[in-house]
């Protein structure tokens, strides 16, 4: 599966700090690569991309899945990026994770029909399991730490336990950033 991970742009007028590699996306990329999945990254913040710039970037790619991170500051921006991704690639799977949606998961799915599911809390084990289940044509009913739609219903699976041995994770895939 081809996964494009996205760090959404800051909202207009928001304070912007100097760009840094978003470690969460770096770790997600690393575990996906370790499990033989293709990954690329669009870092709207580091590259100062607008929504239109993002549309141009995502149109050059053929992602099966577009995954975003978001904080409270970038939540609305992330939803707009998801809408754009679905406009450009209607069949791609969209997922969001990060601190804000870990507690706002059901609301995010209600607010954004283009969003397919939410990964809550730590996503390194969850995202690999999700990708593998989707590739195998299985549903997400047994995946811990996800919230998703099942028909008209929003399903919130139980939380995944925290990773006890952080040293078991590969180092972030810094090579995917410019």
XYZ file of N, CA and C in Angstrom:
534
model
N 0.848 -1.178 0.000
C 0.000 0.000 0.000
C 0.892 1.241 0.000
N 0.538 2.204 -0.799
C 1.258 3.479 -0.849
C 0.605 4.442 0.133
N 1.374 4.885 1.124
C 0.873 5.783 2.157
C 1.579 7.128 2.034
N 0.797 8.191 1.963
C 1.340 9.546 1.997
C 0.972 10.154 3.342
N 1.993 10.509 4.110
C 1.786 11.146 5.407
C 1.908 12.655 5.237
N 1.046 13.401 5.920
C 0.977 14.845 5.715
C 0.998 15.587 7.052
N 1.855 16.590 7.109
C 1.844 17.555 8.191
C 1.099 18.768 7.639
N -0.114 19.070 8.136
C -0.937 20.121 7.517
C -0.357 21.512 7.719
N -0.783 22.462 6.880
C -0.292 23.838 7.046
C -0.855 24.485 8.301
N -0.127 25.482 8.772
C -0.653 26.302 9.858
C -1.844 27.080 9.333
N -2.813 27.381 10.188
C -3.899 28.257 9.751
C -3.372 29.675 9.514
N -4.027 30.392 8.625
C -3.610 31.780 8.351
C -3.616 32.595 9.634
N -2.573 33.387 9.813
C -2.472 34.271 10.956
C -1.978 33.624 12.235
N -1.764 32.308 12.217
C -1.296 31.619 13.421
C 0.202 31.801 13.582
N 0.649 31.774 14.825
C 2.087 31.819 15.102
C 2.751 30.597 14.476
N 3.875 30.799 13.822
C 4.608 29.697 13.203
C 6.009 29.654 13.776
N 6.371 28.499 14.278
C 7.741 28.331 14.761
C 8.589 27.800 13.615
N 9.901 27.853 13.736
C 10.744 27.299 12.672
C 10.391 25.831 12.438
N 10.447 25.363 11.214
C 10.041 23.976 10.931
C 10.958 22.973 11.614
N 10.349 21.899 12.063
C 11.090 20.772 12.622
C 10.408 19.507 12.130
N 11.136 18.428 12.110
C 10.565 17.166 11.659
C 9.521 16.706 12.670
N 8.290 16.499 12.237
C 7.283 15.987 13.160
C 7.604 14.530 13.501
N 8.057 14.306 14.721
C 8.519 12.973 15.109
C 7.440 11.907 14.982
N 6.192 12.271 15.284
C 5.113 11.294 15.169
C 5.029 10.727 13.762
N 5.031 11.608 12.761
C 4.999 11.146 11.367
C 6.266 10.370 11.021
N 7.403 10.805 11.563
C 8.659 10.103 11.315
C 8.631 8.674 11.820
N 8.068 8.476 13.014
C 7.951 7.120 13.560
C 6.941 6.289 12.772
N 5.823 6.902 12.391
C 4.840 6.163 11.580
C 5.455 5.716 10.264
N 6.184 6.631 9.616
C 6.847 6.282 8.358
C 7.826 5.134 8.574
N 8.569 5.184 9.656
C 9.582 4.156 9.926
C 8.953 2.784 10.133
N 7.871 2.706 10.899
C 7.264 1.389 11.125
C 6.583 0.875 9.856
N 6.029 1.780 9.054
C 5.442 1.344 7.781
C 6.524 0.827 6.834
N 7.636 1.551 6.747
C 8.745 1.099 5.892
C 9.301 -0.231 6.384
N 9.453 -0.370 7.676
C 9.973 -1.621 8.255
C 9.087 -2.802 7.869
N 7.793 -2.543 7.696
C 6.837 -3.588 7.329
C 6.565 -3.622 5.830
N 7.515 -3.067 5.063
C 7.529 -3.167 3.587
C 6.414 -2.408 2.883
N 5.949 -1.314 3.493
C 4.965 -0.461 2.834
C 5.674 0.756 2.259
N 5.143 1.288 1.172
C 5.727 2.472 0.531
C 5.177 3.722 1.213
N 6.095 4.622 1.545
C 5.704 5.824 2.289
C 6.376 7.049 1.680
N 5.629 8.133 1.595
C 6.230 9.429 1.304
C 5.566 10.458 2.203
N 6.132 11.656 2.237
C 5.688 12.693 3.167
C 5.499 14.010 2.433
N 4.428 14.710 2.790
C 4.246 16.100 2.379
C 4.196 16.904 3.672
N 5.217 17.713 3.892
C 5.265 18.543 5.100
C 4.913 19.971 4.699
N 3.639 20.302 4.821
C 3.160 21.622 4.419
C 3.805 22.735 5.228
N 4.116 22.467 6.493
C 4.712 23.495 7.334
C 6.150 23.782 6.916
N 6.954 22.745 6.765
C 8.364 22.942 6.411
C 8.511 23.542 5.020
N 7.604 23.151 4.116
C 7.684 23.628 2.732
C 6.825 24.860 2.480
N 6.158 25.370 3.513
C 5.291 26.556 3.408
C 4.249 26.385 2.310
N 3.583 25.235 2.301
C 2.585 24.947 1.278
C 1.216 25.482 1.687
N 0.542 26.077 0.741
C -0.851 26.485 0.914
C -1.729 25.290 0.551
N -3.040 25.449 0.687
C -3.945 24.372 0.285
C -3.808 24.075 -1.202
N -3.669 25.119 -2.004
C -3.523 24.912 -3.450
C -2.205 24.219 -3.769
N -1.145 24.594 -3.048
C 0.137 23.908 -3.216
C 0.004 22.433 -2.845
N -0.722 22.163 -1.755
C -0.936 20.772 -1.358
C -1.692 20.026 -2.451
N -2.728 20.658 -3.010
C -3.492 20.018 -4.088
C -2.560 19.628 -5.243
N -1.645 20.513 -5.600
C -0.691 20.215 -6.672
C 0.231 19.060 -6.293
N 0.709 19.053 -5.047
C 1.615 17.995 -4.586
C 0.923 16.642 -4.547
N -0.279 16.596 -3.993
C -0.969 15.308 -3.856
C -1.400 14.782 -5.220
N -1.634 15.678 -6.182
C -2.039 15.230 -7.523
C -0.887 14.559 -8.272
N 0.357 14.798 -7.835
C 1.521 14.162 -8.454
C 1.748 12.742 -7.929
N 0.996 12.361 -6.922
C 1.190 11.066 -6.262
C -0.039 10.189 -6.448
N 0.107 8.935 -6.133
C -1.003 7.999 -6.228
C -1.148 7.239 -4.909
N -1.542 7.952 -3.857
C -1.633 7.279 -2.558
C -2.873 6.397 -2.435
N -2.683 5.257 -1.789
C -3.828 4.429 -1.393
C -4.408 4.962 -0.090
N -3.519 5.560 0.721
C -3.921 6.125 2.004
C -3.226 7.462 2.196
N -3.970 8.433 2.724
C -3.409 9.725 3.111
C -3.637 9.865 4.610
N -2.529 9.981 5.348
C -2.604 10.065 6.798
C -2.083 11.398 7.292
N -2.829 12.026 8.181
C -2.441 13.332 8.722
C -2.236 13.276 10.216
N -1.407 14.185 10.675
C -1.296 14.444 12.096
C -1.943 15.790 12.352
N -2.385 15.996 13.588
C -2.927 17.319 13.896
C -2.834 17.596 15.386
N -2.609 18.843 15.649
C -2.727 19.375 16.997
C -4.029 20.155 17.019
N -4.347 20.756 18.136
C -5.542 21.594 18.173
C -5.407 22.758 17.200
N -4.219 23.350 17.120
C -3.988 24.476 16.212
C -4.212 24.089 14.755
N -3.792 22.902 14.353
C -3.861 22.514 12.937
C -5.040 21.599 12.609
N -5.945 21.387 13.557
C -7.056 20.459 13.334
C -7.916 20.839 12.126
N -8.403 22.075 12.078
C -9.266 22.500 10.960
C -8.504 22.475 9.636
N -7.239 22.825 9.683
C -6.393 22.772 8.497
C -6.250 21.330 8.012
N -6.095 20.406 8.945
C -5.974 18.992 8.586
C -7.250 18.485 7.916
N -8.396 18.903 8.424
C -9.653 18.488 7.796
C -9.757 19.017 6.370
N -9.296 20.238 6.141
C -9.316 20.790 4.781
C -8.391 19.999 3.858
N -7.244 19.596 4.361
C -6.314 18.776 3.571
C -6.950 17.428 3.235
N -7.682 16.851 4.183
C -8.386 15.583 3.925
C -9.415 15.777 2.821
N -10.158 16.870 2.863
C -11.156 17.136 1.817
C -10.484 17.251 0.444
N -9.371 17.950 0.392
C -8.632 18.102 -0.868
C -8.131 16.747 -1.356
N -7.569 15.956 -0.456
C -7.060 14.630 -0.841
C -8.171 13.782 -1.455
N -9.368 13.821 -0.858
C -10.497 13.043 -1.399
C -10.993 13.602 -2.729
N -10.902 14.919 -2.914
C -11.293 15.497 -4.199
C -10.356 15.019 -5.302
N -9.062 15.011 -5.000
C -8.056 14.635 -6.000
C -8.025 13.119 -6.197
N -8.128 12.364 -5.106
C -8.070 10.896 -5.143
C -9.278 10.340 -4.391
N -10.442 10.300 -5.034
C -11.673 9.912 -4.333
C -11.625 8.535 -3.670
N -10.794 7.636 -4.172
C -10.748 6.283 -3.613
C -9.689 6.083 -2.542
N -8.925 7.127 -2.237
C -7.907 6.964 -1.195
C -8.580 6.879 0.174
N -7.918 6.200 1.065
C -8.379 6.088 2.447
C -7.767 7.252 3.214
N -8.572 7.923 4.021
C -8.062 9.053 4.790
C -8.102 8.726 6.278
N -7.036 9.104 6.952
C -6.903 8.839 8.381
C -6.241 10.032 9.039
N -6.622 10.288 10.274
C -6.007 11.363 11.036
C -5.651 10.843 12.422
N -4.555 11.343 12.946
C -4.134 11.015 14.301
C -3.558 12.261 14.943
N -3.143 12.136 16.159
C -2.569 13.265 16.886
C -3.337 13.533 18.162
N -2.803 14.454 18.935
C -3.367 14.707 20.261
C -4.813 15.191 20.219
N -5.156 16.067 19.284
C -6.508 16.637 19.265
C -7.562 15.572 18.977
N -7.358 14.779 17.938
C -8.381 13.800 17.561
C -8.399 12.579 18.473
N -7.391 12.421 19.319
C -7.427 11.316 20.275
C -8.589 11.464 21.247
N -9.023 12.692 21.506
C -10.200 12.890 22.355
C -11.393 13.434 21.572
N -11.227 13.790 20.296
C -12.263 14.416 19.478
C -12.616 13.498 18.304
N -12.356 12.230 18.443
C -12.464 11.265 17.353
C -13.853 11.179 16.727
N -14.870 10.967 17.528
C -16.232 10.861 16.982
C -16.666 12.175 16.336
N -16.326 13.285 16.965
C -16.671 14.593 16.411
C -15.986 14.834 15.071
N -14.713 14.430 14.968
C -13.984 14.603 13.703
C -14.686 13.858 12.572
N -15.131 12.638 12.842
C -15.830 11.860 11.813
C -17.171 12.503 11.452
N -17.834 13.088 12.431
C -19.102 13.781 12.157
C -18.872 15.062 11.358
N -17.798 15.786 11.666
C -17.513 17.063 11.012
C -16.984 16.904 9.587
N -16.382 15.780 9.294
C -15.701 15.622 8.007
C -16.081 14.289 7.362
N -17.081 14.286 6.491
C -17.494 13.043 5.840
C -16.390 12.400 4.993
N -15.401 13.195 4.593
C -14.295 12.662 3.771
C -13.276 11.887 4.619
N -13.362 12.007 5.920
C -12.457 11.305 6.831
C -12.957 9.877 7.031
N -12.084 8.901 6.804
C -12.485 7.502 6.929
C -12.313 6.946 8.336
N -11.215 7.270 9.003
C -11.064 6.816 10.377
C -10.021 7.622 11.128
N -10.051 7.452 12.444
C -9.161 8.153 13.362
C -8.320 7.128 14.101
N -7.029 7.412 14.225
C -6.154 6.618 15.090
C -5.941 7.442 16.353
N -6.294 6.851 17.483
C -6.175 7.545 18.760
C -4.873 7.171 19.463
N -4.325 8.145 20.175
C -3.121 7.978 20.997
C -1.946 7.522 20.142
N -1.129 6.583 20.643
C 0.050 6.140 19.895
C -0.383 5.336 18.672
N 0.163 5.691 17.514
C -0.316 5.068 16.288
C 0.624 4.095 15.616
N 1.816 3.882 16.157
C 2.822 3.081 15.441
C 2.367 1.647 15.196
N 1.834 0.987 16.187
C 1.365 -0.397 16.005
C 0.038 -0.388 15.262
N -0.816 0.553 15.616
C -2.159 0.622 15.034
C -2.119 0.831 13.528
N -1.288 1.761 13.039
C -1.300 2.066 11.603
C -0.832 0.876 10.772
N 0.138 0.142 11.269
C 0.601 -1.049 10.542
C -0.517 -2.089 10.494
N -1.181 -2.293 11.608
C -2.282 -3.257 11.645
C -3.417 -2.826 10.712
N -3.732 -1.545 10.706
C -4.781 -1.024 9.826
C -4.426 -1.272 8.361
N -3.219 -0.902 7.968
C -2.795 -1.071 6.573
C -2.852 -2.550 6.174
N -2.370 -3.408 7.019
C -2.362 -4.837 6.693
C -3.777 -5.404 6.605
N -4.664 -4.986 7.486
C -6.046 -5.468 7.429
C -6.750 -4.950 6.167
N -6.531 -3.680 5.845
C -7.169 -3.125 4.653
C -6.640 -3.792 3.389
N -5.350 -4.054 3.331
C -4.779 -4.746 2.170
C -5.364 -6.150 2.018
N -5.673 -6.787 3.136
C -6.229 -8.140 3.117
C -7.745 -8.137 2.933
N -8.340 -6.941 2.804
C -9.783 -6.846 2.607
C -10.584 -7.080 3.880
N -9.947 -6.940 5.029
C -10.626 -7.139 6.310
C -11.080 -5.795 6.873
N -12.061 -5.847 7.780
C -12.529 -4.598 8.383
C -11.695 -4.266 9.618
N -12.040 -3.169 10.268
C -11.242 -2.657 11.388
C -11.822 -3.031 12.750
N -12.772 -3.965 12.782
C -13.481 -4.242 14.023
C -12.609 -4.766 15.157
N -11.454 -5.326 14.860
C -10.580 -5.857 15.906
C -9.332 -5.016 16.144
N -9.257 -3.876 15.493
C -8.060 -3.034 15.629
C -8.246 -2.091 16.819
N -7.378 -2.229 17.790
C -7.434 -1.366 18.971
C -6.975 0.044 18.610
N -7.624 1.043 19.217
C -7.188 2.428 19.058
C -7.720 3.147 17.833
N -8.758 2.610 17.169
C -9.329 3.306 16.009
C -10.800 3.634 16.243
N -11.228 4.690 15.589
C -12.636 5.074 15.541
C -12.969 5.236 14.064
N -14.087 4.655 13.636
C -14.402 4.626 12.207
C -15.904 4.514 12.006
N -16.306 4.636 10.751
C -17.712 4.476 10.392
C -17.978 3.038 9.975
N -19.109 2.534 10.434
C -19.597 1.230 9.974
C -21.043 1.486 9.576
N -21.229 1.751 8.274
C -22.534 2.203 7.807
C -22.797 3.595 8.341
N -23.917 3.781 9.003
C -24.273 5.083 9.583
C -23.731 5.248 11.006
N -23.255 4.159 11.586
C -22.784 4.171 12.978
C -21.304 4.548 13.067
N -20.934 5.275 14.107
C -19.527 5.548 14.388
C -19.098 4.589 15.490
N -18.060 3.804 15.200
C -17.583 2.772 16.117
C -16.257 3.217 16.721
N -16.175 3.144 18.039
C -14.945 3.485 18.753
C -14.434 2.209 19.420
N -13.399 1.612 18.809
C -12.814 0.412 19.386
C -12.079 0.770 20.675
N -11.848 -0.217 21.539
C -11.103 0.065 22.773
C -9.713 0.632 22.473
N -9.174 1.347 23.457
C -7.827 1.906 23.322
C -6.784 0.801 23.211
N -5.723 1.115 22.502
C -4.565 0.232 22.449
C -3.687 0.565 23.654
N -3.145 -0.449 24.323
C -2.209 -0.146 25.425
C -0.985 0.600 24.885
N -0.407 1.433 25.746
C 0.794 2.165 25.347
C 1.944 1.196 25.075
N 2.831 1.588 24.195
C 4.008 0.780 23.867
C 4.938 0.819 25.081
N 5.214 -0.352 25.636
C 6.047 -0.414 26.846
C 7.530 -0.277 26.524
N 7.961 -0.844 25.405
C 9.377 -0.812 25.040
C 9.563 0.113 23.836
N 9.788 1.390 24.110
C 9.949 2.354 23.027
C 11.190 2.064 22.185
N 12.165 1.367 22.765
C 13.362 1.001 22.004
C 13.057 -0.026 20.908
N 11.865 -0.618 20.940
C 11.492 -1.573 19.895
C 11.110 -0.869 18.595
N 10.882 0.428 18.673
C 10.518 1.185 17.464
C 11.765 1.548 16.673
N 11.669 1.513 15.345
C 12.794 1.990 14.547
C 12.928 3.510 14.680
N 14.117 4.028 14.400
C 14.305 5.469 14.433
C 13.445 6.127 13.360
N 12.990 7.352 13.592
C 12.147 8.050 12.608
C 12.818 8.117 11.232
N 12.002 8.072 10.205
C 12.490 8.119 8.819
C 12.755 9.563 8.393
N 13.818 10.145 8.941
C 14.177 11.527 8.603
C 14.482 11.699 7.115
N 14.864 10.630 6.453
C 15.225 10.687 5.037
C 14.058 11.094 4.131
N 12.835 11.059 4.625
C 11.669 11.397 3.806
C 11.367 12.890 3.773
N 12.100 13.675 4.597
C 11.910 15.115 4.620
C 12.992 15.803 3.803
N 12.643 16.965 3.225
C 13.674 17.677 2.460
C 14.767 18.220 3.380
